[in-house]
Short mmCIF file of C-alpha atoms in Angstrom, two decimals:
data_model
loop_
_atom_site.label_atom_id
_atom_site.label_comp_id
_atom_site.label_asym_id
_atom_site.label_seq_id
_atom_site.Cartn_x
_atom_site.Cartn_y
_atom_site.Cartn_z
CA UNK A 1 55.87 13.02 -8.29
CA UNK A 2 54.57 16.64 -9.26
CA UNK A 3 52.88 18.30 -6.22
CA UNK A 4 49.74 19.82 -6.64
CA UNK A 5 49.39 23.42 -5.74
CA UNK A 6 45.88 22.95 -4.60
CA UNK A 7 44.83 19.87 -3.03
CA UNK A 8 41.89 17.90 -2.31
CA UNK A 9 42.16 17.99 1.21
CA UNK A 10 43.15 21.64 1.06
CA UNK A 11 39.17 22.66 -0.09
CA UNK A 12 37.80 20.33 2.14
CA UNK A 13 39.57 22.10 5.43
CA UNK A 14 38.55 25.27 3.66
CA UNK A 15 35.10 24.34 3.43
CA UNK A 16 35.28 23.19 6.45
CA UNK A 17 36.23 26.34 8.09
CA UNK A 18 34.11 28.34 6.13
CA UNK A 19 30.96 26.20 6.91
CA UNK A 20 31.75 26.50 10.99
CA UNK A 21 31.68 30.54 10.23
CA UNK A 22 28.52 30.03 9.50
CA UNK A 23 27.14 27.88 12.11
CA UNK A 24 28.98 30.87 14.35
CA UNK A 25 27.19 33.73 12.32
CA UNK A 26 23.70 31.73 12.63
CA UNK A 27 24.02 31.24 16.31
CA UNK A 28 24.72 34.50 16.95
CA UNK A 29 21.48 35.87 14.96
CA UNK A 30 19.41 32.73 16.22
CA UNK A 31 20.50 32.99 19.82
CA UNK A 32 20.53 36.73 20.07
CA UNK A 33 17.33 38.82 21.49
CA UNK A 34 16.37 42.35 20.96
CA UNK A 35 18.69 44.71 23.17
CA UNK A 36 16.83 46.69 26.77
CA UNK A 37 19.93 48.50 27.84
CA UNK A 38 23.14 49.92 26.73
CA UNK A 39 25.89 49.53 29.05
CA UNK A 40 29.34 51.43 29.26
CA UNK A 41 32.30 50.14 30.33
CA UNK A 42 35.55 51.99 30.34
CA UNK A 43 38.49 49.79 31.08
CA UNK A 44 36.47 46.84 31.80
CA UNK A 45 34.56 48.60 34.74
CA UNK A 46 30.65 49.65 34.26
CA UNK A 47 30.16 53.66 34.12
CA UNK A 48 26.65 53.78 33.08
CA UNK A 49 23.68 51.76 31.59
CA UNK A 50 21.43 54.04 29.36
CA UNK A 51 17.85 52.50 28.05
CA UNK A 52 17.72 52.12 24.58
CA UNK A 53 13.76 53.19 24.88
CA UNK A 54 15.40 56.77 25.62
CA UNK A 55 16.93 59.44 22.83
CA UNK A 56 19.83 60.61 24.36
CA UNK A 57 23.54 61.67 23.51
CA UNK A 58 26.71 61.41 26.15
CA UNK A 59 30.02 61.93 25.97
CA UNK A 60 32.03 59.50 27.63
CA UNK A 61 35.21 60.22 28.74
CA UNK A 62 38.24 57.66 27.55
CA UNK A 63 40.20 55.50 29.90
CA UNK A 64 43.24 57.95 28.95
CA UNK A 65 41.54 61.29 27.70
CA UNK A 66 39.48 61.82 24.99
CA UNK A 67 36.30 60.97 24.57
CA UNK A 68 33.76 59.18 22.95
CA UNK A 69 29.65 60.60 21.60
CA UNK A 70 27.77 57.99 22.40
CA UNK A 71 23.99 58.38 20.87
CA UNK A 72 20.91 56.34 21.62
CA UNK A 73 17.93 57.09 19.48
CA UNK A 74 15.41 54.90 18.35
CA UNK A 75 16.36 52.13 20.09
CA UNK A 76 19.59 51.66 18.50
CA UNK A 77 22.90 52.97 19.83
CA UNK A 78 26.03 54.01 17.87
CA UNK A 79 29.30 56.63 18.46
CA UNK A 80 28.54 59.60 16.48
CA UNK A 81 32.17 61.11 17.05
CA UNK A 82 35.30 60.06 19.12
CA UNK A 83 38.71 61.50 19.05
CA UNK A 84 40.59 58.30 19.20
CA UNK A 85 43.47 57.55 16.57
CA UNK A 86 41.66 55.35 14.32
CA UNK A 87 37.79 56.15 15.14
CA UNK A 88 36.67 52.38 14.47
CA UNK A 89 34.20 52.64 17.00
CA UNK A 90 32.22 55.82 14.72
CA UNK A 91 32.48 53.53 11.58
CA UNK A 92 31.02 49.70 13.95
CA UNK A 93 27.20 51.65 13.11
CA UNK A 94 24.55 51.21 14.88
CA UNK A 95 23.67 48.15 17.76
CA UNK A 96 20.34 47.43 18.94
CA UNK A 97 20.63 43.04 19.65
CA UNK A 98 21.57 41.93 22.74
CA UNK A 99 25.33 41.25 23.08
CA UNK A 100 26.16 43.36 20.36
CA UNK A 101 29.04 45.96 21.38
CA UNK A 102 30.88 48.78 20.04
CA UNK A 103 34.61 48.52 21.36
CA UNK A 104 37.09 51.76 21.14
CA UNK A 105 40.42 49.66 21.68
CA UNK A 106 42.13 53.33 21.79
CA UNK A 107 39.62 54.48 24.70
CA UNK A 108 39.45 51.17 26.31
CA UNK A 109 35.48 51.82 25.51
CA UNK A 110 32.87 49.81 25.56
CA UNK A 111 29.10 49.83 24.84
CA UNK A 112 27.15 46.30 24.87
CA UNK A 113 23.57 45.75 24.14
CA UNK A 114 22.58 43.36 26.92
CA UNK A 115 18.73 42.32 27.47
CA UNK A 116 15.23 42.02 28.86
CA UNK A 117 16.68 38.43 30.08
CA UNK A 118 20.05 39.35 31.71
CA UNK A 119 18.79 42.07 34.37
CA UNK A 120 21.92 43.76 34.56
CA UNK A 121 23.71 42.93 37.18
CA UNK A 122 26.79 44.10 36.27
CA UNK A 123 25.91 47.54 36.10
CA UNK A 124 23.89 47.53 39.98
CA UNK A 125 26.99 46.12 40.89
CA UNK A 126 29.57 48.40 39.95
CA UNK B 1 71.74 20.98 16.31
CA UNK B 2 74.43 21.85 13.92
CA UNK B 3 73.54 25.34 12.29
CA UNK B 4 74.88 26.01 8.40
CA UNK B 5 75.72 29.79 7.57
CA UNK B 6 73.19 29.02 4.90
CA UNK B 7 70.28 28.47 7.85
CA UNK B 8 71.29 31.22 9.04
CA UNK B 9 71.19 33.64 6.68
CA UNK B 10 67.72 31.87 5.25
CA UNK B 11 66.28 32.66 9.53
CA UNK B 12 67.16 35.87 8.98
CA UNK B 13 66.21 36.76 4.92
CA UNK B 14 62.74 35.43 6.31
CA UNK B 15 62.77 37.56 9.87
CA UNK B 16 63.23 40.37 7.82
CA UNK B 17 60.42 40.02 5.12
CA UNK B 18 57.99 39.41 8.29
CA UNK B 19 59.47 42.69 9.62
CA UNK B 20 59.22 44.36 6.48
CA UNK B 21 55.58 43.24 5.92
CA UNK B 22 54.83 43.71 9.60
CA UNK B 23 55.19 47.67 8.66
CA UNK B 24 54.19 47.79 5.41
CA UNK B 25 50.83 46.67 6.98
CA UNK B 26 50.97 49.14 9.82
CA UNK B 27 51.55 52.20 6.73
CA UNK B 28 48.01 51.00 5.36
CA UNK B 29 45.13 53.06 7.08
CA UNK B 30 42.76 51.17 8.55
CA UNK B 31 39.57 51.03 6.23
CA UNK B 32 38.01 48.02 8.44
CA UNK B 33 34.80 49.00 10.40
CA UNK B 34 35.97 45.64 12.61
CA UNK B 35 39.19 46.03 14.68
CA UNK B 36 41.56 43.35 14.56
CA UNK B 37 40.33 42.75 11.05
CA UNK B 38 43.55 42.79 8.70
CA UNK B 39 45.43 41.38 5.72
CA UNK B 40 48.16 39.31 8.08
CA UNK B 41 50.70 40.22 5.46
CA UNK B 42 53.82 38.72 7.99
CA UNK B 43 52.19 35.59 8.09
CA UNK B 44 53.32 35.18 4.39
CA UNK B 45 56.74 35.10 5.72
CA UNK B 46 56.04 32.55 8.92
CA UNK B 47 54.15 30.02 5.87
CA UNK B 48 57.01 30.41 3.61
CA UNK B 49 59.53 30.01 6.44
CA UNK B 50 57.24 26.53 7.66
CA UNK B 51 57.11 25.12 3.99
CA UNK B 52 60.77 26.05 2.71
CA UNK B 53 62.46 24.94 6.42
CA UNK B 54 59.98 23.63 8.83
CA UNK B 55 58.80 24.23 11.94
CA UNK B 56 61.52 25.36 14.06
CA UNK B 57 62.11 28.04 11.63
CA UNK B 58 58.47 29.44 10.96
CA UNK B 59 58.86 29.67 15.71
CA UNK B 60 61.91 31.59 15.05
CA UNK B 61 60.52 33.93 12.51
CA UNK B 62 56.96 34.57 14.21
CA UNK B 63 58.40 35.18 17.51
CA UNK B 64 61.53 37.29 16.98
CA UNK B 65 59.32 39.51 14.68
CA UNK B 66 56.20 39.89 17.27
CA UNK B 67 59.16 40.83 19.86
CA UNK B 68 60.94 43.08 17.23
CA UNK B 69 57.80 44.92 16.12
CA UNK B 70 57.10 45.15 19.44
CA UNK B 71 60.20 47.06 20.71
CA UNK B 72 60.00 49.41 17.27
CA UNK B 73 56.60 50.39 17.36
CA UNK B 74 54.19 48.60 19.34
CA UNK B 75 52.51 48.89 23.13
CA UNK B 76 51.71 46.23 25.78
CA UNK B 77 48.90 45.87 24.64
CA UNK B 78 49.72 45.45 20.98
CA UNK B 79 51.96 42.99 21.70
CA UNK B 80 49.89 41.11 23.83
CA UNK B 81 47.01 40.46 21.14
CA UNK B 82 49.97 40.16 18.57
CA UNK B 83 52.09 36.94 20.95
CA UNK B 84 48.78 35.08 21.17
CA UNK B 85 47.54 35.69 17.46
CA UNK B 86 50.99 34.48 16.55
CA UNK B 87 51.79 31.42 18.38
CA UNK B 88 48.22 30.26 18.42
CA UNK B 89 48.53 30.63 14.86
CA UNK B 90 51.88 29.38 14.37
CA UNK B 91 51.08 25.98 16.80
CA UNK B 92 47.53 25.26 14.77
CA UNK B 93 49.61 25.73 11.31
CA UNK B 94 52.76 23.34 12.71
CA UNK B 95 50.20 20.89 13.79
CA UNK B 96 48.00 20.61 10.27
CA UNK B 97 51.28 20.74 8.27
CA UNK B 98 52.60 17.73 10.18
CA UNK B 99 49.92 15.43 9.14
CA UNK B 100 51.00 15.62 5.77
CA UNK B 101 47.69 16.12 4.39
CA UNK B 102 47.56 20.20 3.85
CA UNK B 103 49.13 22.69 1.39
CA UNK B 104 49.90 26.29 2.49
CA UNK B 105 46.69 27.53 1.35
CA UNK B 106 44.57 25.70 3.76
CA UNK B 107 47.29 25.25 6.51
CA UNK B 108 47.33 29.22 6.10
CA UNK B 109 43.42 29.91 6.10
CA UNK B 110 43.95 27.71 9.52
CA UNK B 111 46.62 29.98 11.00
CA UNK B 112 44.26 33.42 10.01
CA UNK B 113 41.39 31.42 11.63
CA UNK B 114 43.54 30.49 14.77
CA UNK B 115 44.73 33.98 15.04
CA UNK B 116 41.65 35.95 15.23
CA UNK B 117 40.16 33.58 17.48
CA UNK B 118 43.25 34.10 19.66
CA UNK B 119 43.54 37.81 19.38
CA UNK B 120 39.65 37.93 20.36
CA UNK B 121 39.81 35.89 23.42
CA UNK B 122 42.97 38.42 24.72
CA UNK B 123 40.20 41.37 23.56
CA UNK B 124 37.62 40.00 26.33
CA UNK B 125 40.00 39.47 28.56
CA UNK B 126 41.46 42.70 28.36
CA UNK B 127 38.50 44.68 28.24
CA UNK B 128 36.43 42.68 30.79
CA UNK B 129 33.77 41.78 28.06
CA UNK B 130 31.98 38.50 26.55
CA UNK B 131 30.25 40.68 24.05
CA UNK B 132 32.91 39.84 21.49
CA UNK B 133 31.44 36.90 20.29
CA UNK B 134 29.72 39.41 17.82
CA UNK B 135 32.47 39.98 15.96
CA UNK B 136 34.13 36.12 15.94
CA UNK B 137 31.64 35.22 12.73
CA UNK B 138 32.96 38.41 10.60
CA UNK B 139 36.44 37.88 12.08
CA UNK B 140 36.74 34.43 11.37
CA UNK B 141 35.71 34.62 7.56
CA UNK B 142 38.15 37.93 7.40
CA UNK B 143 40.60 35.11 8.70
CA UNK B 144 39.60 32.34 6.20
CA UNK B 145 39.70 34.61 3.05
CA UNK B 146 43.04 36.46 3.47
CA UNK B 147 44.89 33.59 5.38
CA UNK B 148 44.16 31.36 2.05
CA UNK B 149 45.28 34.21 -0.15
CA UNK B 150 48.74 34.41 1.80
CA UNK B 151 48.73 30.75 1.68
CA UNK B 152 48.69 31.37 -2.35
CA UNK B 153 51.50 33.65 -2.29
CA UNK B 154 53.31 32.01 0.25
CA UNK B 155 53.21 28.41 -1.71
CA UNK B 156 54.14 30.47 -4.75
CA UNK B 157 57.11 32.59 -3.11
CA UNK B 158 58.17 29.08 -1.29
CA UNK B 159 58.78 27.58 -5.15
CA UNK B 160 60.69 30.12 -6.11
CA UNK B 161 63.32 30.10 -3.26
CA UNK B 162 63.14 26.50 -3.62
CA UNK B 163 64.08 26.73 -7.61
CA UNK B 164 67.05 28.70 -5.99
CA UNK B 165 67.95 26.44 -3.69
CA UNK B 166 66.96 28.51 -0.45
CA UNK B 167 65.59 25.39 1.65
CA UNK B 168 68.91 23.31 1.28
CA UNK B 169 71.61 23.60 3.08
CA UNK B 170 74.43 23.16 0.75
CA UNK B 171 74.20 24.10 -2.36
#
């Protein structure tokens, strides 16, 4: 019997994988609300919340040196420079939806939309 | 288990293509805006090592290269995301093959699925965050898309060993 290189059952599972992306992709644009506050967190702990109705621009300080521009401005919030190895975190663009997040693996940085419906207890907290 | 010098040299042919691809990906700069997002290349050698020899072999492979890149040049934390992305991976790609039903291209668009999903779950845990879940959607297609195309190769690069008798064990 010749075996197939492509099977039947091989582009259903593939279908079927690529349909649940969607159905993850959809439920995080359907489920997601427009982002209050950004919040900082450098090695998993909270080091500021800024509010995204405020231009500003901070430097945050990596979890082993370096650091990280962090700039809010028209109610989105991106990293406008870092010095970390790769600089991922300049190229993730802008966030403004809550639980969006820029991470800086490097930096152990991380900035996450949350908002008007989580009051953020996490950062009052810290 | 009675080991053949053949089964041995195939373990270790294969060990050293994951190694080989395991830094051949590290030498390509990183032109992802997602972290974690990548082509996987070393998977090509754990599908080729599950479809020419099985399971035990495509453990042996994955796990003796994750500890071997590792030691060469990783970091705890490297290797963390890299042991779950692997064995989740290699366990989910075991599993589909069993059943009979799968070729490597879907088996392998499993494993890249199983892998970022892994890797990701280590990522909030490390950093203390939920607000991953962002990045699963893009992740997981990233996942899909290359883990079918090493599934390709992998199917294809399985043949030809087979054609030269790699899988047996006399020859």
């Amino acid at each position: 019997m010749k075996e197939r290189r492509v099977r039947r059952a091989d582009l259903m599972l593939i279908a079927v994988l690529l349909a649940f992306g969607v159905v993850l992709a959809l439920g995080n644009v359907l489920f997601s609300r427009a982002g209050q506050t950004a919040v900082v967190r450098v090695s998993g702990k909270v080091v500021a919340a800024y509010p995204l109705s405020e231009d500003r621009e901070e430097e945050i300080a990596g979890a082993h040196g370096g650091f990280n521009r962090l700039v809010i401005r028209g109610g989105g919030a991106w990293m406008e420079d870092a010095d970390c190895p790769d600089r991922l975190c300049v190229g993730m663009g802008v966030i403004r939806r809550a639980g969006q997040s820029i991470v800086c693996l490097p930096h152990q940085v991380t900035v996450e939309i949350v908002g008007p419906g989580r009051r953020d207890t996490d950062a009052v907290s810290e | 288990m009675k080991t053949s010098a053949r089964a041995v040299a195939r373990y270790g042919l294969l060990t050293a293509l994951a190694l080989i691809l395991s830094y051949l990906e590290a030498q390509i700069p990183v032109f992802f805006a997602v972290p974690g997002m990548k082509l996987g290349l070393a998977n090509l050698a754990v599908v080729t090592a599950l479809y020419l020899s099985g399971a035990p072999c495509a453990c042996v492979v994955s796990l003796v290269r994750v500890l071997l890149v590792s030691v060469l040049f990783g970091n705890g934390a490297a290797f963390a995301y890299s042991l779950a992305g692997s064995v989740l991976s290699a366990a989910v790609m075991i599993l589909l093959k069993r059943t009979g039903r799968f070729g490597p291209i879907a088996v392998s668009a499993a494993g890249g699925v199983a892998h970022v999903t892994a890797q990701l779950a280590v990522a909030a845990v490390l950093m203390g965050t939920s607000a991953l879940g962002w990045y699963l959607p893009v992740l997981w297609f990233a996942g899909v898309t290359a883990g079918a195309v090493i599934g390709l190769i992998g199917g294809e690069l399985c043949r030809a060993l087979q054609r030269l008798k790699w899988g047996e064990d006399r020859p």
